[in-house]
XYZ file of N, CA and C in Angstrom:
645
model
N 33.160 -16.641 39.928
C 32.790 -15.293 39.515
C 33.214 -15.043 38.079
N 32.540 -14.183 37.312
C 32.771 -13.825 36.062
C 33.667 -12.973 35.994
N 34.823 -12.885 35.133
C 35.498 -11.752 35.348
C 35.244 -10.987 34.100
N 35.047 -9.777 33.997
C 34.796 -9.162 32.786
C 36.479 -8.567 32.943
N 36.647 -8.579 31.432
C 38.183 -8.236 30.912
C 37.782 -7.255 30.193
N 38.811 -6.382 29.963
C 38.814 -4.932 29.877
C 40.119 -5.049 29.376
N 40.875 -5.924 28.775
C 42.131 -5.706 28.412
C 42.994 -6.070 29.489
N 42.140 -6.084 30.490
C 42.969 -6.415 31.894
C 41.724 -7.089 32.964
N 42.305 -7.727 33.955
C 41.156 -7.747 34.654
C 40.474 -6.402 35.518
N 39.492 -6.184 35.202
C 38.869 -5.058 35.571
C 38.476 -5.410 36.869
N 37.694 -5.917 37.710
C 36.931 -6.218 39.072
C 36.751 -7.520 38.886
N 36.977 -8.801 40.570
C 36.679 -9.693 40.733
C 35.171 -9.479 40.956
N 34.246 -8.497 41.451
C 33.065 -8.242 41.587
C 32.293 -8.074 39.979
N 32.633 -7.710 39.080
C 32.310 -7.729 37.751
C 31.346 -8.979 37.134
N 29.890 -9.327 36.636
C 29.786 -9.953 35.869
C 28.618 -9.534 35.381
N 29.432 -11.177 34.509
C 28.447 -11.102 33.891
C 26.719 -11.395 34.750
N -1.881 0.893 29.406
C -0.696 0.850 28.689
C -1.087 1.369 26.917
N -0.118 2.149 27.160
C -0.011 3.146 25.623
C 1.313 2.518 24.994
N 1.009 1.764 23.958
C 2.269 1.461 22.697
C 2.214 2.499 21.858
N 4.124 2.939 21.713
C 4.099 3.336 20.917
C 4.909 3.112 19.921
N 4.836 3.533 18.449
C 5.108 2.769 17.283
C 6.732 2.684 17.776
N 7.122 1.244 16.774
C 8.489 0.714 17.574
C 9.597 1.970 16.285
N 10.591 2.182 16.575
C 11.410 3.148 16.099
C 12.237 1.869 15.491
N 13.255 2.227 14.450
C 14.096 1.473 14.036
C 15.451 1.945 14.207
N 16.422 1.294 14.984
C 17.498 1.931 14.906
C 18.887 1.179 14.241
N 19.787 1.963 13.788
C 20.734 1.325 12.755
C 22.174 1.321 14.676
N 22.601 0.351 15.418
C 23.481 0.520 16.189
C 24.668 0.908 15.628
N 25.341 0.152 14.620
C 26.560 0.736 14.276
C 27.127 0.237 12.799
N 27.743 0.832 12.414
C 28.044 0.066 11.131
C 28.462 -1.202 10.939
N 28.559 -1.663 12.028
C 29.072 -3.207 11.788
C 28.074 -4.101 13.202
N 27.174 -3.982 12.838
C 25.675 -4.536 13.538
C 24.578 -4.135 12.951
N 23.989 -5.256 12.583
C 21.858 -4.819 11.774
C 21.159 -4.359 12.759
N 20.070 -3.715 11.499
C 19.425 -3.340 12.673
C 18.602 -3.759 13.648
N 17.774 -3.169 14.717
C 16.783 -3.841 15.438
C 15.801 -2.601 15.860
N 14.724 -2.692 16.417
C 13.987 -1.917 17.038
C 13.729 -1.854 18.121
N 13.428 -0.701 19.157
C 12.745 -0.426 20.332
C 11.777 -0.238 19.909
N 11.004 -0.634 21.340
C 9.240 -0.720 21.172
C 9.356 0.257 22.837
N 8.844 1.500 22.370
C 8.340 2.595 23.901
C 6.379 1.927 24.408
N 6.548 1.738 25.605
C 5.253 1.408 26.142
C 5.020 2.583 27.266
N 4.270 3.311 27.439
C 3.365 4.236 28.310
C 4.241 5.366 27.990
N 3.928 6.398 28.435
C 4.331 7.999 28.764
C 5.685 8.179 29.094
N 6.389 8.612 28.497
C 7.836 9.108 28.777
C 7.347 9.535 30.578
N 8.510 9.862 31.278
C 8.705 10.607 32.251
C 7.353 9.783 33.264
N 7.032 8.643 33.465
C 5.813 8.012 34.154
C 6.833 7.152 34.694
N 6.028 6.511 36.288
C 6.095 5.504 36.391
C 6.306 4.181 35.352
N 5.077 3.898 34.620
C 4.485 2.944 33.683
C 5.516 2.797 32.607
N 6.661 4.071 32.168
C 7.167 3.497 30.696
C 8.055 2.798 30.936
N 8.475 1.916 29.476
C 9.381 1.003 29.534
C 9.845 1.343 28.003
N 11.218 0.838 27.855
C 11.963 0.871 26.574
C 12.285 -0.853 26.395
N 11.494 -1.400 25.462
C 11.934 -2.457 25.303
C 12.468 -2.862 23.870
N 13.261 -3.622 23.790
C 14.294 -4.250 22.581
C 13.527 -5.403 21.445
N 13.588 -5.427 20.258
C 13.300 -6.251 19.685
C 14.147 -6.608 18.505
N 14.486 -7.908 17.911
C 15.922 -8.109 16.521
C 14.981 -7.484 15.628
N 15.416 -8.061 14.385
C 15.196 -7.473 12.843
C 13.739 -8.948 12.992
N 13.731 -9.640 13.563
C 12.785 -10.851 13.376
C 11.807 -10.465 14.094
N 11.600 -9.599 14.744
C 9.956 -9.227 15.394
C 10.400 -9.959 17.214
N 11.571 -10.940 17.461
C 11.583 -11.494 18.550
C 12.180 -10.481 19.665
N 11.617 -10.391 20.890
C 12.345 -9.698 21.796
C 13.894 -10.013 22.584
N 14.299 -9.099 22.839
C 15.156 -9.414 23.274
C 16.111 -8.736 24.552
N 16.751 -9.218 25.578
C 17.339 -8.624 26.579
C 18.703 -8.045 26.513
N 18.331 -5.954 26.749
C 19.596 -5.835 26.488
C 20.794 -6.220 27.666
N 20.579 -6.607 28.570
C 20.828 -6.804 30.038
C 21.787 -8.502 29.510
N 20.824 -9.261 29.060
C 21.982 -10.968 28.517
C 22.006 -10.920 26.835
N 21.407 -10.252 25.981
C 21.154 -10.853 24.952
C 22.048 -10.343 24.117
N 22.433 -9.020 24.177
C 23.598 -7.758 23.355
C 24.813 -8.656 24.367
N 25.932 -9.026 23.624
C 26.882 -9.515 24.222
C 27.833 -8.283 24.500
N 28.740 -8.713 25.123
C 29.890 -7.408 25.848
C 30.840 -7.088 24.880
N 31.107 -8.098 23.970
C 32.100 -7.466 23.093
C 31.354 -7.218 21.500
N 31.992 -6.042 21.092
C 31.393 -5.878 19.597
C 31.589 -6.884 18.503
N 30.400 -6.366 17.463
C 30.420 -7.635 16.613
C 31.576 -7.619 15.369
N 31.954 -8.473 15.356
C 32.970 -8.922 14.014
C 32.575 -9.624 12.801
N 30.984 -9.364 13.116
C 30.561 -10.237 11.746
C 29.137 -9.531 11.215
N 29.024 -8.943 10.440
C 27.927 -7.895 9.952
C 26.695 -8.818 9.402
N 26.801 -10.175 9.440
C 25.640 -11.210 9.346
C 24.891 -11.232 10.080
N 25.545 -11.597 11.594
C 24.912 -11.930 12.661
C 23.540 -11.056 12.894
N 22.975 -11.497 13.205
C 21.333 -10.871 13.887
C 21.428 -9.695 14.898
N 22.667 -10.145 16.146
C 22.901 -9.150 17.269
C 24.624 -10.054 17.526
N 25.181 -8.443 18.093
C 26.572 -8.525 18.109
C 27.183 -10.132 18.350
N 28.293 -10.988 17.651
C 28.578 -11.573 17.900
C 29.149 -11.628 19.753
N 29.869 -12.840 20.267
C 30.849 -12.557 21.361
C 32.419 -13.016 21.413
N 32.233 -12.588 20.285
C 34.153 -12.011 20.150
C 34.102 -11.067 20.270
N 35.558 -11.030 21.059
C 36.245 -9.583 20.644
C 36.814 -8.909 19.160
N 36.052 -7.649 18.950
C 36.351 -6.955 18.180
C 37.857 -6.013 18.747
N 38.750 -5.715 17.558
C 39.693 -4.723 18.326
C 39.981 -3.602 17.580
N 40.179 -2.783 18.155
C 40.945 -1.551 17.267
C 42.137 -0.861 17.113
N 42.964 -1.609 16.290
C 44.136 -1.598 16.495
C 45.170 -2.989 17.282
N 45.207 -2.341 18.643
C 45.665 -3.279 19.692
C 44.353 -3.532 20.916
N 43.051 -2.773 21.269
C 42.483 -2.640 21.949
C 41.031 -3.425 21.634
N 40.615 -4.150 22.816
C 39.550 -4.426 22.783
C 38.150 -3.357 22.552
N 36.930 -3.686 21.553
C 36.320 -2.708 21.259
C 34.753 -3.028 21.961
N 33.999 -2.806 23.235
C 32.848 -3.590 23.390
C 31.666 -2.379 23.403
N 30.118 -3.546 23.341
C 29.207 -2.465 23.367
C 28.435 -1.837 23.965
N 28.027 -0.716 24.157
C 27.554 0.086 25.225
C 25.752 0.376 25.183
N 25.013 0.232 26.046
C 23.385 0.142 25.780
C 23.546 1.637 25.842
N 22.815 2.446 25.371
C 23.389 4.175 26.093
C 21.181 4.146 27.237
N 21.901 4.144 28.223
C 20.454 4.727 29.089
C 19.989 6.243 29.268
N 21.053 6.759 28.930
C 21.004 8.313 29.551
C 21.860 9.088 28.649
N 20.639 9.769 27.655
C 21.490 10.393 26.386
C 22.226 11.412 27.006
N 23.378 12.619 26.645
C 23.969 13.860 26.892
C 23.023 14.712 27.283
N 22.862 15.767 27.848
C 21.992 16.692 28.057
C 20.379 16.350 28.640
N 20.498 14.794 29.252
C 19.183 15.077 29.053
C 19.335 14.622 31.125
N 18.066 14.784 31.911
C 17.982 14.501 33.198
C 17.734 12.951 33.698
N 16.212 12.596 32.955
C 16.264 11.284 34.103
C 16.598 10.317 33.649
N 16.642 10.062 34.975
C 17.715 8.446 35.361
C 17.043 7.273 34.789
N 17.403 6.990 33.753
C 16.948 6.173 32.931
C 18.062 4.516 33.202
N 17.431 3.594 33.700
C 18.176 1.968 33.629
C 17.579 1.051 32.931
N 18.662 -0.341 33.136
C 18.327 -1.082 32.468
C 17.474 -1.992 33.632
N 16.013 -2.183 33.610
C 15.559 -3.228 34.692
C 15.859 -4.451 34.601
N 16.472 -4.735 35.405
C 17.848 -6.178 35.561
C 16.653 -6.909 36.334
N 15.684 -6.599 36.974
C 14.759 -7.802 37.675
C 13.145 -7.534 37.249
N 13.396 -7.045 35.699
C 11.577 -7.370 35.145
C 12.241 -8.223 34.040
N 11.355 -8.823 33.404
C 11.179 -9.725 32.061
C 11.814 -9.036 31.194
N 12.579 -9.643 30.374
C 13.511 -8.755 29.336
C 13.860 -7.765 29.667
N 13.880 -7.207 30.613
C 15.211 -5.818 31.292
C 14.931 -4.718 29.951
N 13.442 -4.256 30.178
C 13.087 -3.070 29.538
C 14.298 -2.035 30.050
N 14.721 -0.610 29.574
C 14.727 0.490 30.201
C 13.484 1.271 30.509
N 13.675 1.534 31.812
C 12.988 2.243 32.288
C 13.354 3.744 33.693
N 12.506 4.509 34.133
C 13.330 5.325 34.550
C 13.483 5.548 36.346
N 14.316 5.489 36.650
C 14.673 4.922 38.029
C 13.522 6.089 38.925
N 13.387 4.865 40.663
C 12.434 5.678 41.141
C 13.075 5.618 42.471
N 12.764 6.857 43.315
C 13.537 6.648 44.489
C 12.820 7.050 45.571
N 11.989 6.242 46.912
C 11.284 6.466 47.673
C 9.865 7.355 46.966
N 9.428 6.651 46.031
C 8.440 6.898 45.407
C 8.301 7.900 44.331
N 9.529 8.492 43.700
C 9.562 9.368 43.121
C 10.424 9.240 41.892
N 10.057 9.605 41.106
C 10.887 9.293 39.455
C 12.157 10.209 39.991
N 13.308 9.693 39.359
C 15.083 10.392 39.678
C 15.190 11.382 38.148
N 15.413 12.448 38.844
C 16.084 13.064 37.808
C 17.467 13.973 38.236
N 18.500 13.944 37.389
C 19.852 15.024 37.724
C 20.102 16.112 37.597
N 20.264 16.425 39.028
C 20.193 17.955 38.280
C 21.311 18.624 37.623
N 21.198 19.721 37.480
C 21.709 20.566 36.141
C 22.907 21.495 37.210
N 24.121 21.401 36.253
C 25.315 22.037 36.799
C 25.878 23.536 35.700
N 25.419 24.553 36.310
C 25.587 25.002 35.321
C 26.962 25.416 34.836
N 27.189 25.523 33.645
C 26.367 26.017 32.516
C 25.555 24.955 31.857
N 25.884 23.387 32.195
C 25.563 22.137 31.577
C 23.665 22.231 32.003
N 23.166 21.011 31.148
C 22.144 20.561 31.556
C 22.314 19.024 31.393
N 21.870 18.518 32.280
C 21.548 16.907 32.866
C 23.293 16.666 32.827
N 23.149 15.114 32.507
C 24.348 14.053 32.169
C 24.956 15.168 30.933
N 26.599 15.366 31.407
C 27.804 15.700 30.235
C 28.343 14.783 29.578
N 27.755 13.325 29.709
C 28.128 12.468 28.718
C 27.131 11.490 28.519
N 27.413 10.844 27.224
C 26.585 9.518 27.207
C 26.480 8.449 28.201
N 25.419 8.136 28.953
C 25.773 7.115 30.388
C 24.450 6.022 29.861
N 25.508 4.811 30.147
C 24.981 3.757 29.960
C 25.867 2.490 30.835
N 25.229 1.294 30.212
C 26.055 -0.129 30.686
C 26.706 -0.614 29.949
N 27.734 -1.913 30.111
C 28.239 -2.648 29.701
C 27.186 -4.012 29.566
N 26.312 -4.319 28.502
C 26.114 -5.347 28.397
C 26.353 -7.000 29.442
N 25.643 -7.878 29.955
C 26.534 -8.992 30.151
C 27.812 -8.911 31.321
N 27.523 -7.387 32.007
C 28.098 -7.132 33.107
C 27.306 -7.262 34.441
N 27.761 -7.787 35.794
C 26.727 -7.638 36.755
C 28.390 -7.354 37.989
N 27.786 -6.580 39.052
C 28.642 -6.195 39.831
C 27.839 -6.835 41.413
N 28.805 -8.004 41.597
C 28.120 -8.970 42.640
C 28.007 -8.407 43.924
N 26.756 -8.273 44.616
C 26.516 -7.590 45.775
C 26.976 -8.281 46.889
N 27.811 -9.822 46.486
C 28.173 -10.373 47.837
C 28.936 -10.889 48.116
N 29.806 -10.297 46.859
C 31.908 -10.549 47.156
C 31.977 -8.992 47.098
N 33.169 -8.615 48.355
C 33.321 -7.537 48.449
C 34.998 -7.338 47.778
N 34.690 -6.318 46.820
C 36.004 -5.963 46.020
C 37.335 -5.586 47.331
N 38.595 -6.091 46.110
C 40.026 -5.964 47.007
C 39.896 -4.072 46.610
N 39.710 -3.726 45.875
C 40.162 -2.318 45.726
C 39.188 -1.160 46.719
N 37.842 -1.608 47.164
C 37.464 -0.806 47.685
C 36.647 -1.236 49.421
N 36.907 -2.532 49.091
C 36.351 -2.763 50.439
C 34.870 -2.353 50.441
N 34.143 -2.919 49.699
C 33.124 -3.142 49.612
C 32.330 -4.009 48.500
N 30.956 -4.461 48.673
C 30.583 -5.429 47.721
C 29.872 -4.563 46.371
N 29.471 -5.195 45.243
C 29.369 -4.608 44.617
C 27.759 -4.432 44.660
N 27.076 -3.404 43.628
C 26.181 -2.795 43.730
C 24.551 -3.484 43.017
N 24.791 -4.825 42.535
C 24.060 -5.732 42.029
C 23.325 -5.086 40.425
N 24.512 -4.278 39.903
C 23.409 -3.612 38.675
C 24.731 -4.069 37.332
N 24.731 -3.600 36.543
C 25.920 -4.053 35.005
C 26.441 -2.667 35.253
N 28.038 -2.998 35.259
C 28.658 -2.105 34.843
C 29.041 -0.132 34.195
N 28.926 0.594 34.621
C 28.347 1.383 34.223
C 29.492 1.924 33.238
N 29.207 3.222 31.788
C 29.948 3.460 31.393
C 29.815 4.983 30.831
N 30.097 5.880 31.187
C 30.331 7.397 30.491
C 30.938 7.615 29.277
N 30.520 7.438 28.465
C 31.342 7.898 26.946
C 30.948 8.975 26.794
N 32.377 9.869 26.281
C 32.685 11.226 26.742
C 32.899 11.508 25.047
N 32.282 10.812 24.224
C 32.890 11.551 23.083
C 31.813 12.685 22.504
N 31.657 13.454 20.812
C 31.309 14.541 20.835
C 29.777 14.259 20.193
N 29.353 13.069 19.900
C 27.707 13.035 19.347
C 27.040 12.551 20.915
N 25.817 13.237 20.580
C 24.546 12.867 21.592
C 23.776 11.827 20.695
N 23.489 10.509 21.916
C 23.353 9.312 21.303
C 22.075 9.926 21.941
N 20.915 8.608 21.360
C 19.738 8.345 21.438
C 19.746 7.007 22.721
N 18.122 7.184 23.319
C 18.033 6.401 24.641
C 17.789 5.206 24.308
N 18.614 4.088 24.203
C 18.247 2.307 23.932
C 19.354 2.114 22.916
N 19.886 3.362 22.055
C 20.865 3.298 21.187
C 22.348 1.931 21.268
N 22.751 0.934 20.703
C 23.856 0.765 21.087
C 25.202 0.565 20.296
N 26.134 1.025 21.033
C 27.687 1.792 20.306
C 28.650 1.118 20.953
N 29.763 1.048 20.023
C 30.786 0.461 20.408
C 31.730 1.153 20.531
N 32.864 1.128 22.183
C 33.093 1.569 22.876
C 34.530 1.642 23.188
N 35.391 2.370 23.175
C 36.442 1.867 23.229
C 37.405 2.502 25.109
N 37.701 1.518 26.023
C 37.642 1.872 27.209
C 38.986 2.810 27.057
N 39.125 3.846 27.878
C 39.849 4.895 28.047
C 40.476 4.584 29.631
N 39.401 3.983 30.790
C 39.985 4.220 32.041
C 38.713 3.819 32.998
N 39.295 3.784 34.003
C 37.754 2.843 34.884
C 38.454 4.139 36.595
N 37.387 4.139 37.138
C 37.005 4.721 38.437
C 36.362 4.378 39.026
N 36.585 4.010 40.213
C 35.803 2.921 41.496
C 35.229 4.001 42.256
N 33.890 3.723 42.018
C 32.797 4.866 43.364
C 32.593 4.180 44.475
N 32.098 4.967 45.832
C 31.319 3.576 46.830
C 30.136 4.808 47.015
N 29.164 4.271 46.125
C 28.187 4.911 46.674
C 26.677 4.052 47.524
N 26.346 4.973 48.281
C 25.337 4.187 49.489
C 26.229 2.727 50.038
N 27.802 2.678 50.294
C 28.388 1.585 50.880
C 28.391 0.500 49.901
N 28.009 1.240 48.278
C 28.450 -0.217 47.733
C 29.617 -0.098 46.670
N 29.901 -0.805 45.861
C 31.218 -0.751 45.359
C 30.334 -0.456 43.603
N 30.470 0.677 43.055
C 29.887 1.319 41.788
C 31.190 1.787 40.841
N 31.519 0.529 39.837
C 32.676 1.093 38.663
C 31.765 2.160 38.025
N 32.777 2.874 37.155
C 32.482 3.661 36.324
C 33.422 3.760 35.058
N 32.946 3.079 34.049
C 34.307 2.466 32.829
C 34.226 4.254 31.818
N 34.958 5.006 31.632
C 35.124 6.199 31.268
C 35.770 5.302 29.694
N 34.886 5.915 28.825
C 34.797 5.297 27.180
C 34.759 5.971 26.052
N 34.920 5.937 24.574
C 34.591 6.663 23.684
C 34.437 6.051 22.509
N 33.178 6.558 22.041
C 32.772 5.924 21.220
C 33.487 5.549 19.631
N 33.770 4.493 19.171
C 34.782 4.203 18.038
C 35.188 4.936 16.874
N 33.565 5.241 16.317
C 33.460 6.531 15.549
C 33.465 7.675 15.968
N 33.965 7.800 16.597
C 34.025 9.835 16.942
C 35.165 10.128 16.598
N 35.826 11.235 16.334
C 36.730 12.095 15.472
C 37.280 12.029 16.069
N 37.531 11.928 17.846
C 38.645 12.375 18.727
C 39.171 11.025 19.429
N 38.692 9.832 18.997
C 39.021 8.868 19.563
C 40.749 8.288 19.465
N 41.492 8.970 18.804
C 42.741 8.599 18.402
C 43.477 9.434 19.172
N 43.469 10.486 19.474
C 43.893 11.836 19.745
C 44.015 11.596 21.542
């Protein structure tokens, strides 16, 4: 089994059509850029968010964005060293599900290059609802890269197996990221869910650049 490290070992369950024009996004100051390419209708069945480098080649954010941030501002896409900050490991986060917004947006771990796209449940697109005073997700929710949570070793901490999807992660800091965006992360604390009987981390994070990350 893969163990994804977190500074510690985190879980033995842990491991690793309408086009529209591709957007360019800058991930972080110390990573080039790359583009998403959106295919069909927001809020459809049909759309997908898919990844492409600075070279026109596609790429998977699911294996191809490695787990730890990059340490080398050459590279094409994040090296896989660890970056640190300070004393702490610094890794990077895909964001699926900007702040404020509803649907359940993933990474598809079993289509071709693991577009995002937006989750469906007994035939119906997922969306969250709204708590008020909030609307949708109160934080940035996304994955851990290069994470998979094995559906058929069952974790010592919860007595159950894991949920067969990457890692999940809430960064709670104060900018609203963009959907495919990716940021580097600095872990704060992890929380074990069992939802539908399976074993669902939740790595609670903040993003490197935000003002309150020291504090």
């Amino acid at each position: 089994l893969f163990l994804c490290r977190l500074g510690c070992e985190l879980s033995k369950t842990a491991r690793t059509c309408l086009v529209q024009p591709a957007r360019f996004l800058r991930c972080s100051p110390k990573m080039l850029r790359f583009s998403i390419e959106e295919r069909g209708q927001p809020r459809s069945p049909d759309y997908r968010l898919y990844f492409k480098r600075a070279d026109g080649k596609y790429i998977s954010p699911f294996h191809d964005i490695p787990l730890y941030a990059d340490t080398n501002e050459g590279s094409v896409i994040p090296a896989k060293k660890a970056k640190t900050d300070g004393r702490e490991a610094v890794f990077n986060m895909v964001v699926e599900v900007p702040r404020w917004t509803n649907a359940k947006m993933e990474i598809a771990t079993k289509e071709p290059l693991n577009p995002i796209k937006q989750d469906m449940k007994k035939g119906k697109l997922r969306y969250v609802a709204n708590i008020f005073p909030h609307k949708g997700y109160i934080w940035n929710y996304g994955a851990l890269p290069q994470t998979w949570e094995d559906p058929h070793h069952k974790d010592e901490a919860t007595g159950c197996c894991g949920d067969n999807d990457p890692i999940d992660v809430c960064e709670i800091g104060s900018k609203v990221c963009s959907l495919g965006e990716v940021i580097q992360v600095k872990v704060l604390g992890v929380l074990a869910l069992i939802d539908e009987g399976q074993t669902d981390w939740k790595i609670l994070a903040i993003n490197i650049d935000d003002p309150d990350r020291k504090s």
